[in-house]
PDB file of C-alpha atoms in Angstrom:
ATOM      1  CA  MET A   1     -46.882 -81.653-127.548  1.00 53.00           C
ATOM      2  CA  SER A   2     -45.956 -84.926-129.281  1.00 51.00           C
ATOM      3  CA  ARG A   3     -43.820 -87.614-127.686  1.00 52.00           C
ATOM      4  CA  SER A   4     -41.133 -87.173-130.372  1.00 51.00           C
ATOM      5  CA  THR A   5     -40.811 -83.477-129.594  1.00 52.00           C
ATOM      6  CA  ALA A   6     -40.291 -83.874-125.842  1.00 52.00           C
ATOM      7  CA  PRO A   7     -36.999 -85.853-126.009  1.00 51.00           C
ATOM      8  CA  SER A   8     -35.525 -83.341-128.470  1.00 51.00           C
ATOM      9  CA  ARG A   9     -36.317 -80.494-126.094  1.00 53.00           C
ATOM     10  CA  VAL A  10     -34.706 -82.383-123.224  1.00 46.00           C
ATOM     11  CA  LEU A  11     -31.585 -82.925-125.305  1.00 45.00           C
ATOM     12  CA  ARG A  12     -31.429 -79.242-126.240  1.00 52.00           C
ATOM     13  CA  ARG A  13     -31.805 -78.207-122.609  1.00 52.00           C
ATOM     14  CA  THR A  14     -29.110 -80.686-121.547  1.00 48.00           C
ATOM     15  CA  GLY A  15     -26.729 -79.369-124.210  1.00 50.00           C
ATOM     16  CA  PHE A  16     -27.343 -75.783-123.157  1.00 48.00           C
ATOM     17  CA  ALA A  17     -26.703 -76.618-119.504  1.00 48.00           C
ATOM     18  CA  THR A  18     -23.471 -78.383-120.467  1.00 47.00           C
ATOM     19  CA  THR A  19     -22.337 -75.321-122.420  1.00 47.00           C
ATOM     20  CA  LEU A  20     -22.993 -73.065-119.436  1.00 46.00           C
ATOM     21  CA  ALA A  21     -21.080 -75.397-117.107  1.00 46.00           C
ATOM     22  CA  ALA A  22     -18.073 -75.537-119.442  1.00 45.00           C
ATOM     23  CA  ALA A  23     -18.071 -71.763-119.826  1.00 44.00           C
ATOM     24  CA  SER A  24     -18.164 -71.305-116.061  1.00 45.00           C
ATOM     25  CA  VAL A  25     -15.093 -73.503-115.674  1.00 39.00           C
ATOM     26  CA  LEU A  26     -13.209 -71.508-118.310  1.00 39.00           C
ATOM     27  CA  LEU A  27     -14.153 -68.170-116.783  1.00 39.00           C
ATOM     28  CA  THR A  28     -13.003 -69.158-113.296  1.00 38.00           C
ATOM     29  CA  ALA A  29      -9.746 -70.557-114.667  1.00 35.00           C
ATOM     30  CA  VAL A  30      -8.753 -67.426-116.602  1.00 39.00           C
ATOM     31  CA  PRO A  31      -6.605 -65.758-113.889  1.00 38.00           C
ATOM     32  CA  ALA A  32      -4.328 -68.825-113.667  1.00 43.00           C
ATOM     33  CA  LEU A  33      -3.205 -68.765-117.322  1.00 57.00           C
ATOM     34  CA  ALA A  34       0.355 -67.890-116.329  1.00 70.00           C
ATOM     35  CA  HIS A  35       2.307 -66.652-113.343  1.00 91.00           C
ATOM     36  CA  VAL A  36       5.630 -66.748-111.507  1.00 97.00           C
ATOM     37  CA  GLU A  37       6.146 -69.603-109.052  1.00 97.00           C
ATOM     38  CA  VAL A  38       8.438 -69.495-106.016  1.00 98.00           C
ATOM     39  CA  GLU A  39       9.575 -72.337-103.765  1.00 98.00           C
ATOM     40  CA  SER A  40      12.264 -73.167-101.214  1.00 98.00           C
ATOM     41  CA  GLU A  41      13.113 -76.279 -99.230  1.00 94.00           C
ATOM     42  CA  GLY A  42      14.364 -74.097 -96.395  1.00 85.00           C
ATOM     43  CA  ALA A  43      11.294 -71.875 -96.221  1.00 95.00           C
ATOM     44  CA  GLN A  44      11.355 -71.218 -92.474  1.00 97.00           C
ATOM     45  CA  ALA A  45      11.225 -67.901 -90.669  1.00 98.00           C
ATOM     46  CA  LEU A  46      14.676 -66.639 -89.605  1.00 98.00           C
ATOM     47  CA  ALA A  47      16.442 -69.428 -91.530  1.00 97.00           C
ATOM     48  CA  GLN A  48      19.854 -68.367 -92.866  1.00 97.00           C
ATOM     49  CA  ASN A  49      21.550 -68.824 -96.255  1.00 97.00           C
ATOM     50  CA  VAL A  50      18.323 -70.037 -97.849  1.00 98.00           C
ATOM     51  CA  LYS A  51      18.067 -70.886-101.542  1.00 98.00           C
ATOM     52  CA  VAL A  52      14.838 -69.574-103.094  1.00 98.00           C
ATOM     53  CA  SER A  53      13.920 -70.736-106.611  1.00 98.00           C
ATOM     54  CA  PHE A  54      11.694 -68.957-109.146  1.00 98.00           C
ATOM     55  CA  ASP A  55       9.996 -70.152-112.334  1.00 98.00           C
ATOM     56  CA  ALA A  56       8.642 -67.358-114.548  1.00 98.00           C
ATOM     57  CA  GLU A  57       6.259 -68.828-117.109  1.00 97.00           C
ATOM     58  CA  SER A  58       6.438 -67.564-120.687  1.00 97.00           C
ATOM     59  CA  GLU A  59       3.275 -66.304-122.382  1.00 94.00           C
ATOM     60  CA  SER A  60       4.885 -65.522-125.739  1.00 96.00           C
ATOM     61  CA  THR A  61       5.725 -67.774-128.666  1.00 96.00           C
ATOM     62  CA  THR A  62       7.548 -65.029-130.568  1.00 97.00           C
ATOM     63  CA  ALA A  63       9.651 -63.212-127.936  1.00 98.00           C
ATOM     64  CA  GLY A  64      11.938 -64.492-125.196  1.00 98.00           C
ATOM     65  CA  ILE A  65      12.162 -63.327-121.574  1.00 98.00           C
ATOM     66  CA  THR A  66      15.075 -60.932-121.028  1.00 98.00           C
ATOM     67  CA  GLU A  67      14.579 -59.513-117.538  1.00 98.00           C
ATOM     68  CA  LEU A  68      12.867 -60.077-114.190  1.00 98.00           C
ATOM     69  CA  ARG A  69      12.679 -57.138-111.790  1.00 98.00           C
ATOM     70  CA  VAL A  70      11.706 -58.052-108.226  1.00 98.00           C
ATOM     71  CA  VAL A  71      10.554 -55.935-105.299  1.00 98.00           C
ATOM     72  CA  LEU A  72      11.783 -57.665-102.153  1.00 98.00           C
ATOM     73  CA  PRO A  73       9.358 -58.222 -99.261  1.00 98.00           C
ATOM     74  CA  GLN A  74       9.747 -56.351 -96.005  1.00 96.00           C
ATOM     75  CA  GLY A  75      12.652 -57.716 -93.981  1.00 97.00           C
ATOM     76  CA  ILE A  76      15.001 -58.661 -96.848  1.00 98.00           C
ATOM     77  CA  ALA A  77      17.591 -56.101 -97.953  1.00 97.00           C
ATOM     78  CA  PRO A  78      18.929 -56.042-101.548  1.00 98.00           C
ATOM     79  CA  GLY A  79      22.460 -56.489-100.195  1.00 97.00           C
ATOM     80  CA  ASP A  80      21.429 -59.784 -98.555  1.00 97.00           C
ATOM     81  CA  VAL A  81      20.543 -61.433-101.890  1.00 98.00           C
ATOM     82  CA  LYS A  82      22.903 -63.206-104.307  1.00 98.00           C
ATOM     83  CA  LEU A  83      22.266 -65.056-107.561  1.00 98.00           C
ATOM     84  CA  ALA A  84      22.654 -68.803-106.996  1.00 98.00           C
ATOM     85  CA  GLU A  85      21.820 -69.976-110.518  1.00 98.00           C
ATOM     86  CA  GLY A  86      20.030 -68.795-113.622  1.00 98.00           C
ATOM     87  CA  PRO A  87      19.946 -68.745-117.423  1.00 98.00           C
ATOM     88  CA  LYS A  88      23.301 -68.586-119.188  1.00 97.00           C
ATOM     89  CA  ASP A  89      25.023 -65.173-118.929  1.00 98.00           C
ATOM     90  CA  TRP A  90      22.291 -63.695-116.738  1.00 98.00           C
ATOM     91  CA  GLN A  91      23.405 -61.373-113.917  1.00 98.00           C
ATOM     92  CA  LEU A  92      21.826 -59.981-110.744  1.00 98.00           C
ATOM     93  CA  THR A  93      21.902 -56.263-109.983  1.00 98.00           C
ATOM     94  CA  ALA A  94      20.680 -54.789-106.697  1.00 98.00           C
ATOM     95  CA  ASN A  95      18.029 -52.035-106.785  1.00 98.00           C
ATOM     96  CA  PRO A  96      16.949 -49.706-103.952  1.00 98.00           C
ATOM     97  CA  ASP A  97      13.814 -51.834-103.415  1.00 98.00           C
ATOM     98  CA  GLY A  98      14.969 -55.224-104.657  1.00 98.00           C
ATOM     99  CA  TYR A  99      16.957 -56.631-107.555  1.00 98.00           C
ATOM    100  CA  THR A 100      16.953 -57.313-111.287  1.00 98.00           C
ATOM    101  CA  VAL A 101      18.113 -60.500-113.009  1.00 98.00           C
ATOM    102  CA  LYS A 102      18.618 -60.184-116.755  1.00 98.00           C
ATOM    103  CA  GLY A 103      20.648 -61.286-119.711  1.00 98.00           C
ATOM    104  CA  PRO A 104      20.344 -62.555-123.290  1.00 98.00           C
ATOM    105  CA  ALA A 105      16.793 -63.407-124.336  1.00 98.00           C
ATOM    106  CA  ILE A 106      15.647 -66.940-123.539  1.00 98.00           C
ATOM    107  CA  ALA A 107      14.135 -68.948-126.406  1.00 97.00           C
ATOM    108  CA  PRO A 108      10.510 -67.910-127.105  1.00 97.00           C
ATOM    109  CA  GLY A 109       8.018 -69.991-125.138  1.00 97.00           C
ATOM    110  CA  LYS A 110      10.623 -71.126-122.599  1.00 97.00           C
ATOM    111  CA  ASN A 111      10.269 -70.298-118.884  1.00 98.00           C
ATOM    112  CA  ALA A 112      12.879 -68.227-117.063  1.00 98.00           C
ATOM    113  CA  GLN A 113      14.159 -70.232-114.107  1.00 98.00           C
ATOM    114  CA  TYR A 114      16.613 -68.876-111.551  1.00 98.00           C
ATOM    115  CA  ALA A 115      17.457 -69.068-107.849  1.00 98.00           C
ATOM    116  CA  ILE A 116      18.787 -66.637-105.257  1.00 98.00           C
ATOM    117  CA  THR A 117      20.455 -67.144-101.902  1.00 98.00           C
ATOM    118  CA  VAL A 118      19.000 -65.038 -99.086  1.00 98.00           C
ATOM    119  CA  ARG A 119      21.236 -64.295 -96.105  1.00 97.00           C
ATOM    120  CA  GLN A 120      18.295 -64.656 -93.703  1.00 97.00           C
ATOM    121  CA  LEU A 121      14.535 -64.868 -94.115  1.00 98.00           C
ATOM    122  CA  PRO A 122      12.478 -62.489 -91.960  1.00 97.00           C
ATOM    123  CA  ASP A 123      10.183 -63.577 -89.132  1.00 97.00           C
ATOM    124  CA  ALA A 124       6.985 -63.736 -91.188  1.00 97.00           C
ATOM    125  CA  ALA A 125       4.304 -66.186 -92.283  1.00 97.00           C
ATOM    126  CA  GLU A 126       4.671 -65.504 -95.990  1.00 98.00           C
ATOM    127  CA  LEU A 127       6.732 -63.396 -98.383  1.00 98.00           C
ATOM    128  CA  ALA A 128       5.543 -61.760-101.627  1.00 98.00           C
ATOM    129  CA  PHE A 129       8.099 -61.170-104.401  1.00 98.00           C
ATOM    130  CA  LYS A 130       6.375 -58.721-106.776  1.00 98.00           C
ATOM    131  CA  THR A 131       7.822 -59.215-110.248  1.00 98.00           C
ATOM    132  CA  LEU A 132       7.961 -57.354-113.568  1.00 98.00           C
ATOM    133  CA  GLN A 133       8.659 -59.815-116.398  1.00 98.00           C
ATOM    134  CA  THR A 134      10.079 -58.260-119.594  1.00 98.00           C
ATOM    135  CA  TYR A 135      10.302 -59.844-123.054  1.00 98.00           C
ATOM    136  CA  SER A 136      12.598 -59.088-126.002  1.00 98.00           C
ATOM    137  CA  ASP A 137       9.730 -57.276-127.773  1.00 98.00           C
ATOM    138  CA  LYS A 138       9.406 -54.915-124.746  1.00 97.00           C
ATOM    139  CA  ARG A 139       6.216 -56.551-123.528  1.00 97.00           C
ATOM    140  CA  VAL A 140       5.921 -56.530-119.718  1.00 98.00           C
ATOM    141  CA  ASP A 141       3.901 -58.892-117.512  1.00 97.00           C
ATOM    142  CA  ARG A 142       3.255 -57.400-114.064  1.00 97.00           C
ATOM    143  CA  TRP A 143       2.958 -60.097-111.386  1.00 98.00           C
ATOM    144  CA  ILE A 144       2.389 -57.699-108.481  1.00 97.00           C
ATOM    145  CA  GLU A 145      -1.141 -58.274-107.146  1.00 97.00           C
ATOM    146  CA  LEU A 146      -1.926 -59.856-103.785  1.00 95.00           C
ATOM    147  CA  GLY A 147      -4.947 -61.953-102.876  1.00 90.00           C
ATOM    148  CA  ALA A 148      -6.344 -65.382-103.770  1.00 82.00           C
ATOM    149  CA  ASN A 149      -8.426 -64.086-106.696  1.00 89.00           C
ATOM    150  CA  SER A 150      -5.786 -61.821-108.240  1.00 91.00           C
ATOM    151  CA  GLU A 151      -5.577 -61.837-112.032  1.00 93.00           C
ATOM    152  CA  SER A 152      -1.841 -61.048-111.998  1.00 96.00           C
ATOM    153  CA  PRO A 153      -0.711 -62.635-108.711  1.00 97.00           C
ATOM    154  CA  ALA A 154       2.674 -61.936-107.182  1.00 98.00           C
ATOM    155  CA  PRO A 155       4.673 -65.062-106.291  1.00 97.00           C
ATOM    156  CA  VAL A 156       4.217 -65.776-102.576  1.00 97.00           C
ATOM    157  CA  LEU A 157       6.450 -68.013-100.449  1.00 98.00           C
ATOM    158  CA  LYS A 158       4.879 -69.444 -97.292  1.00 97.00           C
ATOM    159  CA  LEU A 159       7.217 -69.883 -94.310  1.00 98.00           C
ATOM    160  CA  LYS A 160       7.220 -72.336 -91.452  1.00 97.00           C
ATOM    161  CA  PRO A 161       7.483 -70.860 -87.915  1.00 97.00           C
ATOM    162  CA  ALA A 162      10.986 -69.981 -86.760  1.00 97.00           C
ATOM    163  CA  ALA A 163      13.017 -72.654 -85.003  1.00 96.00           C
ATOM    164  CA  PRO A 164      13.239 -72.353 -81.174  1.00 96.00           C
ATOM    165  CA  GLY A 165      15.949 -69.865 -80.236  1.00 93.00           C
ATOM    166  CA  ALA A 166      16.326 -68.434 -83.758  1.00 94.00           C
ATOM    167  CA  LYS A 167      17.126 -64.728 -83.798  1.00 93.00           C
ATOM    168  CA  PRO A 168      17.454 -62.057 -86.493  1.00 93.00           C
ATOM    169  CA  ALA A 169      21.036 -61.604 -87.683  1.00 87.00           C
ATOM    170  CA  ALA A 170      22.570 -58.175 -88.135  1.00 76.00           C
ATOM    171  CA  SER A 171      21.903 -56.822 -91.630  1.00 64.00           C
ATOM    172  CA  SER A 172      24.831 -56.784 -94.034  1.00 59.00           C
ATOM    173  CA  THR A 173      23.543 -53.557 -95.584  1.00 52.00           C
ATOM    174  CA  PRO A 174      25.634 -50.522 -94.460  1.00 46.00           C
ATOM    175  CA  SER A 175      23.861 -47.938 -92.336  1.00 37.00           C
ATOM    176  CA  GLY A 176      22.110 -45.330 -94.476  1.00 37.00           C
ATOM    177  CA  SER A 177      21.930 -47.565 -97.553  1.00 41.00           C
ATOM    178  CA  PRO A 178      18.532 -48.115 -99.206  1.00 40.00           C
ATOM    179  CA  THR A 179      16.791 -51.345 -98.298  1.00 38.00           C
ATOM    180  CA  ALA A 180      13.529 -53.099 -99.057  1.00 36.00           C
ATOM    181  CA  SER A 181      12.293 -52.749 -95.478  1.00 34.00           C
ATOM    182  CA  ALA A 182       9.477 -50.344 -96.398  1.00 35.00           C
ATOM    183  CA  PRO A 183       6.179 -52.218 -96.853  1.00 37.00           C
ATOM    184  CA  VAL A 184       4.725 -52.435-100.348  1.00 35.00           C
ATOM    185  CA  THR A 185       0.950 -52.172-100.694  1.00 35.00           C
ATOM    186  CA  ALA A 186      -1.059 -54.711-102.666  1.00 34.00           C
ATOM    187  CA  THR A 187      -1.898 -52.262-105.452  1.00 35.00           C
ATOM    188  CA  ALA A 188       1.349 -50.322-105.556  1.00 36.00           C
ATOM    189  CA  SER A 189       3.702 -50.758-108.499  1.00 38.00           C
ATOM    190  CA  PRO A 190       7.494 -50.934-108.168  1.00 41.00           C
ATOM    191  CA  ARG A 191       9.552 -47.780-108.803  1.00 39.00           C
ATOM    192  CA  THR A 192       8.720 -46.211-112.178  1.00 40.00           C
ATOM    193  CA  THR A 193      10.959 -47.617-114.920  1.00 44.00           C
ATOM    194  CA  PRO A 194      10.895 -47.925-118.713  1.00 41.00           C
ATOM    195  CA  ALA A 195       9.340 -51.330-118.105  1.00 44.00           C
ATOM    196  CA  ASP A 196       6.434 -49.683-116.269  1.00 46.00           C
ATOM    197  CA  ALA A 197       5.891 -47.277-119.157  1.00 40.00           C
ATOM    198  CA  SER A 198       5.864 -50.142-121.621  1.00 41.00           C
ATOM    199  CA  ALA A 199       3.353 -52.046-119.495  1.00 42.00           C
ATOM    200  CA  LYS A 200       1.050 -49.018-119.376  1.00 43.00           C
ATOM    201  CA  ALA A 201       1.286 -48.628-123.143  1.00 39.00           C
ATOM    202  CA  ASP A 202       0.329 -52.267-123.611  1.00 45.00           C
ATOM    203  CA  LYS A 203      -2.775 -51.804-121.452  1.00 42.00           C
ATOM    204  CA  ASP A 204      -3.717 -48.599-123.296  1.00 41.00           C
ATOM    205  CA  ASP A 205      -3.480 -50.414-126.635  1.00 41.00           C
ATOM    206  CA  ASP A 206      -5.944 -53.110-125.624  1.00 43.00           C
ATOM    207  CA  GLY A 207      -8.327 -50.831-123.775  1.00 41.00           C
ATOM    208  CA  GLY A 208      -6.874 -51.534-120.333  1.00 41.00           C
ATOM    209  CA  LEU A 209      -7.894 -55.203-120.312  1.00 45.00           C
ATOM    210  CA  SER A 210      -5.520 -58.102-119.843  1.00 47.00           C
ATOM    211  CA  ALA A 211      -5.342 -61.201-122.007  1.00 47.00           C
ATOM    212  CA  GLY A 212      -7.251 -63.111-119.322  1.00 50.00           C
ATOM    213  CA  ALA A 213     -10.034 -60.533-119.330  1.00 48.00           C
ATOM    214  CA  TRP A 214     -10.374 -60.666-123.129  1.00 47.00           C
ATOM    215  CA  THR A 215     -10.532 -64.466-122.954  1.00 51.00           C
ATOM    216  CA  GLY A 216     -13.352 -64.222-120.418  1.00 54.00           C
ATOM    217  CA  ILE A 217     -15.250 -61.777-122.647  1.00 53.00           C
ATOM    218  CA  GLY A 218     -14.883 -64.144-125.601  1.00 56.00           C
ATOM    219  CA  VAL A 219     -16.237 -67.086-123.627  1.00 51.00           C
ATOM    220  CA  GLY A 220     -19.139 -64.974-122.405  1.00 57.00           C
ATOM    221  CA  ALA A 221     -20.008 -64.021-126.002  1.00 54.00           C
ATOM    222  CA  VAL A 222     -20.074 -67.688-127.023  1.00 52.00           C
ATOM    223  CA  VAL A 223     -22.442 -68.471-124.140  1.00 50.00           C
ATOM    224  CA  LEU A 224     -24.787 -65.623-125.117  1.00 55.00           C
ATOM    225  CA  VAL A 225     -24.913 -66.767-128.746  1.00 49.00           C
ATOM    226  CA  GLY A 226     -25.635 -70.335-127.635  1.00 59.00           C
ATOM    227  CA  ALA A 227     -28.438 -69.125-125.375  1.00 55.00           C
ATOM    228  CA  ALA A 228     -29.986 -67.074-128.196  1.00 55.00           C
ATOM    229  CA  VAL A 229     -29.958 -70.033-130.595  1.00 49.00           C
ATOM    230  CA  TYR A 230     -31.515 -72.259-127.926  1.00 57.00           C
ATOM    231  CA  PHE A 231     -34.416 -69.904-127.227  1.00 52.00           C
ATOM    232  CA  VAL A 232     -35.070 -69.262-130.939  1.00 49.00           C
ATOM    233  CA  ARG A 233     -35.267 -73.006-131.617  1.00 60.00           C
ATOM    234  CA  ARG A 234     -37.479 -73.530-128.575  1.00 58.00           C
ATOM    235  CA  ARG A 235     -39.896 -70.833-129.675  1.00 58.00           C
ATOM    236  CA  SER A 236     -40.011 -72.230-133.222  1.00 58.00           C
ATOM    237  CA  SER A 237     -40.815 -75.721-131.958  1.00 59.00           C
ATOM    238  CA  GLN A 238     -43.735 -74.380-129.925  1.00 58.00           C
ATOM    239  CA  GLN A 239     -45.346 -72.668-132.910  1.00 57.00           C
TER     240      GLN A 239
END
């Protein structure tokens, strides 16, 4: 092997390693492409009249968000939630397991931001607000999964421990009325709706894979092609 050949091989190996490292970063970042964020300054267990804000990120440049359907976490009844602020002309409607905020389509590419007032937060460490996000073209993003590595994570609000002496207030929901007190499993979807059907159709059309999954497959293909070129050049240089 000549001295001039050795540096070129080192450079090729370095470039290949760099490509692999960049691809690894992209693959691990895929699940965080978009999501719904939730925050509250009064996020404390058993706190009353708490304002909770949501920011639903837009993934479309051609269709605007028209609706957000939320399954309330255990301990919050639909009747204990009111719309504090939101996009112009949007309204909140209570559902048996949560609520829906909707109205005229927001401009394509713009996030849907709104806030609710909760009569009292439950005595818990964190609260998951599973959300179905609908666009004007009937596309549905399902932010309902739990867990740190979820591809479609539900927005989760972490709560501080309850203040000393804080107690649960009596629910404002009349006896016998449906509430969101029943626990929702990590893989369960909200009640079947036209939005659910649309979401299933979207997954069937693309083979059941999400946009994040297709992005990961694309990056993996690029890495494989790069590896093939590297080994072909290496073998040629040795002949």
